[in-house]
CSV table of C-alpha atoms in Angstrom, one decimal:
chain,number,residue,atom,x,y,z
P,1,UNK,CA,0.0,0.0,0.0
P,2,UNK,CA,1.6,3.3,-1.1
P,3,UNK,CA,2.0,5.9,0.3
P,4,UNK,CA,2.3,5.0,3.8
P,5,UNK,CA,4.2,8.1,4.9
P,6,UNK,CA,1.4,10.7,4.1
P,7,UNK,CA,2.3,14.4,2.7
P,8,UNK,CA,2.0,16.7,5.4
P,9,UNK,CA,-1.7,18.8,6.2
P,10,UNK,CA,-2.1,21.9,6.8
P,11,UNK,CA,-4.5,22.7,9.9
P,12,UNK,CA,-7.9,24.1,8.9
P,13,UNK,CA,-7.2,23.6,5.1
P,14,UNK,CA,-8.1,21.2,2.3
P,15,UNK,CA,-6.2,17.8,2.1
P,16,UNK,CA,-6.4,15.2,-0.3
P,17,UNK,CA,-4.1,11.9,-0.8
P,18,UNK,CA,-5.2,8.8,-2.9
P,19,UNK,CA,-4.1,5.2,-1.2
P,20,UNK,CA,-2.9,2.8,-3.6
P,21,UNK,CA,-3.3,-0.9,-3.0
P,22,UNK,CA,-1.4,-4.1,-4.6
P,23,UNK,CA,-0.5,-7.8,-4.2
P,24,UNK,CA,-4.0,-9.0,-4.2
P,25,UNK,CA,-6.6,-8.7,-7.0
P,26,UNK,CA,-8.4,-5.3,-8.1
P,27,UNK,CA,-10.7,-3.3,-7.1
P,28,UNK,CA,-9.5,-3.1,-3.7
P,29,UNK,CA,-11.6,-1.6,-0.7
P,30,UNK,CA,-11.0,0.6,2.0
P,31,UNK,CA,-12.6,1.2,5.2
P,32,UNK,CA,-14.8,4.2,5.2
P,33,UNK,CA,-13.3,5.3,8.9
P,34,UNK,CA,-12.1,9.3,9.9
P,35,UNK,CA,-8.9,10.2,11.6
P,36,UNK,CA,-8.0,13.9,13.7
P,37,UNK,CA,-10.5,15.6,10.9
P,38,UNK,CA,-9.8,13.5,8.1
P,39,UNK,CA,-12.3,11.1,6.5
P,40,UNK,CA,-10.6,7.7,4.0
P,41,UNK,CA,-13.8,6.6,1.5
P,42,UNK,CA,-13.8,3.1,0.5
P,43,UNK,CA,-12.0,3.4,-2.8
P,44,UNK,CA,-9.0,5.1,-0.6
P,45,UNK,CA,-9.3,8.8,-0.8
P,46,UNK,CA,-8.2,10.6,2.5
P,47,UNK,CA,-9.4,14.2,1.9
P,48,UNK,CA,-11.1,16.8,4.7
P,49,UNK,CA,-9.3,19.8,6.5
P,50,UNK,CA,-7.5,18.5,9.6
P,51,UNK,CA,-7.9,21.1,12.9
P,52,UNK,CA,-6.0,24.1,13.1
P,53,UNK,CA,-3.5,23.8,15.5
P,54,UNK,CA,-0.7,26.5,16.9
P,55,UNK,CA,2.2,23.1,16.8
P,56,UNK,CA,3.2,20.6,14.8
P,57,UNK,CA,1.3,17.6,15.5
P,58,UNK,CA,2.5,13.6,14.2
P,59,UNK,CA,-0.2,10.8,14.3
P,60,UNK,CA,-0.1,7.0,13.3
P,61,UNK,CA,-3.3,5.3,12.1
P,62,UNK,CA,-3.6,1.3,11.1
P,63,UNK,CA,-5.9,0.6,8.5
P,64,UNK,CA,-7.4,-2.5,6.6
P,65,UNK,CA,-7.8,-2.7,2.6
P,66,UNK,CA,-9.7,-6.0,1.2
P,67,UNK,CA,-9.1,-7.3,-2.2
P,68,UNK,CA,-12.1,-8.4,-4.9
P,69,UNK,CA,-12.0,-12.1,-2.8
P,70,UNK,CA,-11.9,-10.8,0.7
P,71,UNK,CA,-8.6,-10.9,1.2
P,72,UNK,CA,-7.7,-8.6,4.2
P,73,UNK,CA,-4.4,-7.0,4.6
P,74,UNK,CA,-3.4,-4.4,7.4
P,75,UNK,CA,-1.2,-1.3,6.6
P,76,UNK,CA,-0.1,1.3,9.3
P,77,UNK,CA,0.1,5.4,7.6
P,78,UNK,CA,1.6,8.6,9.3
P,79,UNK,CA,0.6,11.7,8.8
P,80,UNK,CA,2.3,15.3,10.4
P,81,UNK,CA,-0.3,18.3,10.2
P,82,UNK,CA,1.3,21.9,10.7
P,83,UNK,CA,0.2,24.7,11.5
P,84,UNK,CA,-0.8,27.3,8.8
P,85,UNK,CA,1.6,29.8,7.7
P,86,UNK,CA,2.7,31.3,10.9
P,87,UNK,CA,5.4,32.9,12.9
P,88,UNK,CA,5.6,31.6,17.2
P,89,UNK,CA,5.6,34.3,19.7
P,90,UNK,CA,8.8,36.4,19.9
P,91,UNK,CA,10.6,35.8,16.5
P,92,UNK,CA,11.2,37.1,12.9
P,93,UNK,CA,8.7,40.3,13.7
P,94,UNK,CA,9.8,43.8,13.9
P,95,UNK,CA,9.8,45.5,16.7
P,96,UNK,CA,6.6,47.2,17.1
P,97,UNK,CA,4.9,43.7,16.2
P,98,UNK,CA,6.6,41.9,18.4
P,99,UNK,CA,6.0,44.6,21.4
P,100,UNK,CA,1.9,44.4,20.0
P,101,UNK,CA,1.9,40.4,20.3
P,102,UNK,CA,3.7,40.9,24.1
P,103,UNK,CA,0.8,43.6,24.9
P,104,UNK,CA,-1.7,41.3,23.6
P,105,UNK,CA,-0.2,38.1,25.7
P,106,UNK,CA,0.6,39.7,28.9
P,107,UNK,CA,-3.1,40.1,29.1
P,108,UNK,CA,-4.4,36.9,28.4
P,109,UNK,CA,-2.2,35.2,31.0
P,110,UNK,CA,-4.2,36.5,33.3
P,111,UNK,CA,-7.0,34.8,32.7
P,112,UNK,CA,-7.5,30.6,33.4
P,113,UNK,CA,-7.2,28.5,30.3
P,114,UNK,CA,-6.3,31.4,28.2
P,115,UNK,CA,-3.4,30.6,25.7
P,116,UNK,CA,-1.0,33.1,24.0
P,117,UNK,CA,-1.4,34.0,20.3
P,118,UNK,CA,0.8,33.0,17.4
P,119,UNK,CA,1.5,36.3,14.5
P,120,UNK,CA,0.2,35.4,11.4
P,121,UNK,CA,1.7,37.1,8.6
P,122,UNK,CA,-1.1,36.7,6.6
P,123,UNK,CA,-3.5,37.9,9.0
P,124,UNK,CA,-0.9,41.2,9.4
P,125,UNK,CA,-0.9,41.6,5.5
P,126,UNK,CA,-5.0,41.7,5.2
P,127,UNK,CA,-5.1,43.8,8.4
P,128,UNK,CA,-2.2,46.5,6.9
P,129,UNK,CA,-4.8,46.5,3.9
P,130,UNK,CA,-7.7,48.0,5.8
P,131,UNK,CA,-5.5,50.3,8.4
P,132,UNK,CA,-4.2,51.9,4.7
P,133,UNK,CA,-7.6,51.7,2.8
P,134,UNK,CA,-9.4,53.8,5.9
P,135,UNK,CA,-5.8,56.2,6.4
P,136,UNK,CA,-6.7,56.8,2.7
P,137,UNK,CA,-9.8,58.2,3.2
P,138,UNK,CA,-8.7,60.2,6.8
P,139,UNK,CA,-11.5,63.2,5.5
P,140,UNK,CA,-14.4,60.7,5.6
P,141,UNK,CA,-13.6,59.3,9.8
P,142,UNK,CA,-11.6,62.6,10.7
P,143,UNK,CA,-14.9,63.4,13.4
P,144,UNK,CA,-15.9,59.5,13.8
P,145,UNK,CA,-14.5,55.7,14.5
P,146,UNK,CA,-13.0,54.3,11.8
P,147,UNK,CA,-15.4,52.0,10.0
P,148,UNK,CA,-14.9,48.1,10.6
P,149,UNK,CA,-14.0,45.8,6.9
P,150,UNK,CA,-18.0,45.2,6.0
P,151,UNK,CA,-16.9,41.6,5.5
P,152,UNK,CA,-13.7,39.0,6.4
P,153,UNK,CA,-14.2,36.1,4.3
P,154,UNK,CA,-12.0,36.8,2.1
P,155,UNK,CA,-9.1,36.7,4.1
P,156,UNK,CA,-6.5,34.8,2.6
P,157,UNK,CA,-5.8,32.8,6.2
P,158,UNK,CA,-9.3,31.0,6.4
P,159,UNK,CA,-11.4,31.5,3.3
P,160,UNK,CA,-14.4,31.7,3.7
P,161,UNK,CA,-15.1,32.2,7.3
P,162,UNK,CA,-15.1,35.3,9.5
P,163,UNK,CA,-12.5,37.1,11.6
P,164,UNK,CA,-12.6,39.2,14.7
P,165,UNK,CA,-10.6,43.0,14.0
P,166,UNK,CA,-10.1,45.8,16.2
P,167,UNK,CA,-9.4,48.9,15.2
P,168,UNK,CA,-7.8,52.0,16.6
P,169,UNK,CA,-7.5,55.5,15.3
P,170,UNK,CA,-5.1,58.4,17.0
P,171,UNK,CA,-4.7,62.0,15.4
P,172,UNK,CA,-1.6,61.5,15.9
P,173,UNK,CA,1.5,59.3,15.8
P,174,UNK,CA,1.3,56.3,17.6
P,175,UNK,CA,2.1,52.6,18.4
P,176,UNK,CA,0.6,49.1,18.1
P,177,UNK,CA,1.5,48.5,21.8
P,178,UNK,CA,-0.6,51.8,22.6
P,179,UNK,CA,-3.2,50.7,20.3
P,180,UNK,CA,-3.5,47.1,22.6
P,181,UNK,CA,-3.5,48.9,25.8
P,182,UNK,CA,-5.9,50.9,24.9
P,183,UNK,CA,-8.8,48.0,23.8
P,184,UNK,CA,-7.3,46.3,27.5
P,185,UNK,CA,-8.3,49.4,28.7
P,186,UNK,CA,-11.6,48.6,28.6
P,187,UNK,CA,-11.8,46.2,30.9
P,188,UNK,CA,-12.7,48.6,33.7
P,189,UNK,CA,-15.9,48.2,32.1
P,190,UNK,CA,-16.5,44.9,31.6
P,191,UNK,CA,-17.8,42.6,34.5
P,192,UNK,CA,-17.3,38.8,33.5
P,193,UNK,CA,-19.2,37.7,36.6
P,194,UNK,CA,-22.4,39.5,35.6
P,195,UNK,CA,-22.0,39.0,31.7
P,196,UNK,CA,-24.9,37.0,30.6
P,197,UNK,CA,-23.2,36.8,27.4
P,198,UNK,CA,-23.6,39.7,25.7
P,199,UNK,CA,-21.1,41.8,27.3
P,200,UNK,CA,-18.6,41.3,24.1
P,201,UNK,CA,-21.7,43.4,22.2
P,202,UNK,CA,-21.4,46.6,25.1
P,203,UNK,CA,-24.7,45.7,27.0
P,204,UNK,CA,-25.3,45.2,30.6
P,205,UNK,CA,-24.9,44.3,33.0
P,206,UNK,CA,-21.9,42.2,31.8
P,207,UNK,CA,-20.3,45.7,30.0
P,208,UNK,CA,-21.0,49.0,31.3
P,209,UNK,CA,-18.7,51.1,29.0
P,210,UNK,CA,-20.0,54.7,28.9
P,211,UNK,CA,-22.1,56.0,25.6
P,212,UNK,CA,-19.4,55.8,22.7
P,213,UNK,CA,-17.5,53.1,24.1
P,214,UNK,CA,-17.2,49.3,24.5
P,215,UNK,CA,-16.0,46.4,25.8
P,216,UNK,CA,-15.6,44.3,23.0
P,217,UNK,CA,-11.8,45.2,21.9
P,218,UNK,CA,-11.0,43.8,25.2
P,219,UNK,CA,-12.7,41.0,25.1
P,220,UNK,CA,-11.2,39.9,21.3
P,221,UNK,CA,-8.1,40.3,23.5
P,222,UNK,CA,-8.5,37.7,25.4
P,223,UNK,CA,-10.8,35.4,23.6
P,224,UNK,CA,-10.0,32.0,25.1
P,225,UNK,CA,-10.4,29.9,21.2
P,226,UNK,CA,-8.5,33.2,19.3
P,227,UNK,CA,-5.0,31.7,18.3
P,228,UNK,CA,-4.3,33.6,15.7
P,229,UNK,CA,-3.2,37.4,15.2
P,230,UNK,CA,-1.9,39.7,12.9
P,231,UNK,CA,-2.1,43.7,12.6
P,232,UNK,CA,-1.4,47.0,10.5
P,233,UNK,CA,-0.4,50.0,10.9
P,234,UNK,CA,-0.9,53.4,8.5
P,235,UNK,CA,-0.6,57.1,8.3
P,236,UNK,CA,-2.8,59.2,6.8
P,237,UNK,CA,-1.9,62.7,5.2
P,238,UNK,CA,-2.4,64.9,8.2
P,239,UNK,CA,-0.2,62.4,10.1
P,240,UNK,CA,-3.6,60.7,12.3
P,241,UNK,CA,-2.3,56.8,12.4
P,242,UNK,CA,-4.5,54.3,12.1
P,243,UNK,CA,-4.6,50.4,13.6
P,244,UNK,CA,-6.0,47.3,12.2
P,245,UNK,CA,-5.6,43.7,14.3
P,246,UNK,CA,-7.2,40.6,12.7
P,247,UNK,CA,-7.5,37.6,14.7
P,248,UNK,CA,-8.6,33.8,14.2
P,249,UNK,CA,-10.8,32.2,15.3
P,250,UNK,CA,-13.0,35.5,15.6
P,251,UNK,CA,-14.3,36.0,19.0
P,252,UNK,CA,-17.0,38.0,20.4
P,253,UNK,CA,-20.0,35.4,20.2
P,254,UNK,CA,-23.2,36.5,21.1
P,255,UNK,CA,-24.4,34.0,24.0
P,256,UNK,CA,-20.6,33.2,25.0
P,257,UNK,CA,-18.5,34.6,27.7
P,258,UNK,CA,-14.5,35.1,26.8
P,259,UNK,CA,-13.1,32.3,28.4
């Protein structure tokens, strides 16, 4: 049976690998069965999208393939899934980003269960897209928020399904670090004990945020499923910066509570 060591998956996208049998007689059939994600059909196709995961993960599996006369023969495969395109906390990121991913990790180690994020370079290019589109057009948000992107799934890091952003505007120079602090911030407002699930949205009695602000850039923050972030930064004309994080899986669920 060929092959048995398996091209390696990438978490959360498409995989496909046809299982080739010999030394019995055609057609041969596999076991419909599913593995970490993965499901084998009966004429040996292993296709599906295996979990995202923020490390390399290695897994055996022992399978059965019968010939045309019943013949049974067992065969033993491996298969490594990665993570997607990613860069682990604290390396190959410039300065500001890496002092941004810090802010943003500092904070979630205060809270149980909550694991740090991995940068995604992909998830920084589609944010820096936004932060210039909306620096572009500074006249339009000079006296307002900037806008949110109306829709994320076309993100090149999970196509197809949504992302959670924050965004941050300043009149003036300023840094992703400042931009995180500020969205931890508001977390004077926000009162996990009392949140009945909608304190990500602003509304009591789980967020009391004052009338023009939230709590729901803090709570991306520390999003207990988020692994994934990546942010940009741009100046507009008159020198206002703005600040786009993306982050994967989204957070902010209706009903939930961050972690």
């Amino acid at each position: 049976m060929t092959p048995t060591n398996l091209p390696n998956a990438v978490g959360g996208q498409p995989y496909s690998v046809q299982l080739r049998a010999s030394g019995g007689v055609a057609p041969y059939t596999f076991p419909n069965t599913g593995f970490d994600g993965l499901t084998l059909n009966s004429s040996g196709l292993i296709s599906g999208a295996p979990p995202i995961a923020t490390t390399w993960s290695s897994f055996n599996s022992r399978l059965q393939v019968m010939d045309a006369f019943g013949s049974a023969g067992e065969f033993e495969v491996a298969i490594t899934i990665q993570p997607p395109q990613s860069v682990s906390p604290g390396s190959q990121l410039t300065p500001e980003q890496q002092q941004g991913l810090e802010a943003h990790n500092r904070e979630r180690q205060n809270y149980p269960d909550v694991g740090p994020l991995q940068w995604s370079p992909e998830l920084a290019q589609y944010a820096q897209q936004w932060a210039q589109s909306i620096a572009n057009q500074r006249p339009r948000w000079q006296n307002s928020p900037p806008p949110h992107r109306p829709n994320t799934r076309d993100n090149p890091f999970k196509p197809g399904e949504p992302l959670g952003e924050n965004l941050h505007g300043n009149s003036a120079a300023t840094t992703l670090a400042n931009a995180v602090q500020s969205w931890i911030n508001e977390k004077q407002w926000y009162h996990y004990d009392q949140d009945n699930g909608m304190g990500a949205s602003g509304q009591p009695p789980g967020c009391t945020a004052p009338q023009g602000y939230s709590c729901g850039h803090f709570t991306q923050v520390i999003w207990k499923t988020t692994q994934f972030v990546g942010c940009g930064k741009a100046t507009a004309a008159d020198g206002a910066t703005y600040i786009a994080c993306n982050y994967y899986p989204a957070g902010n669920w209706q009903g939930q509570k961050p972690y």
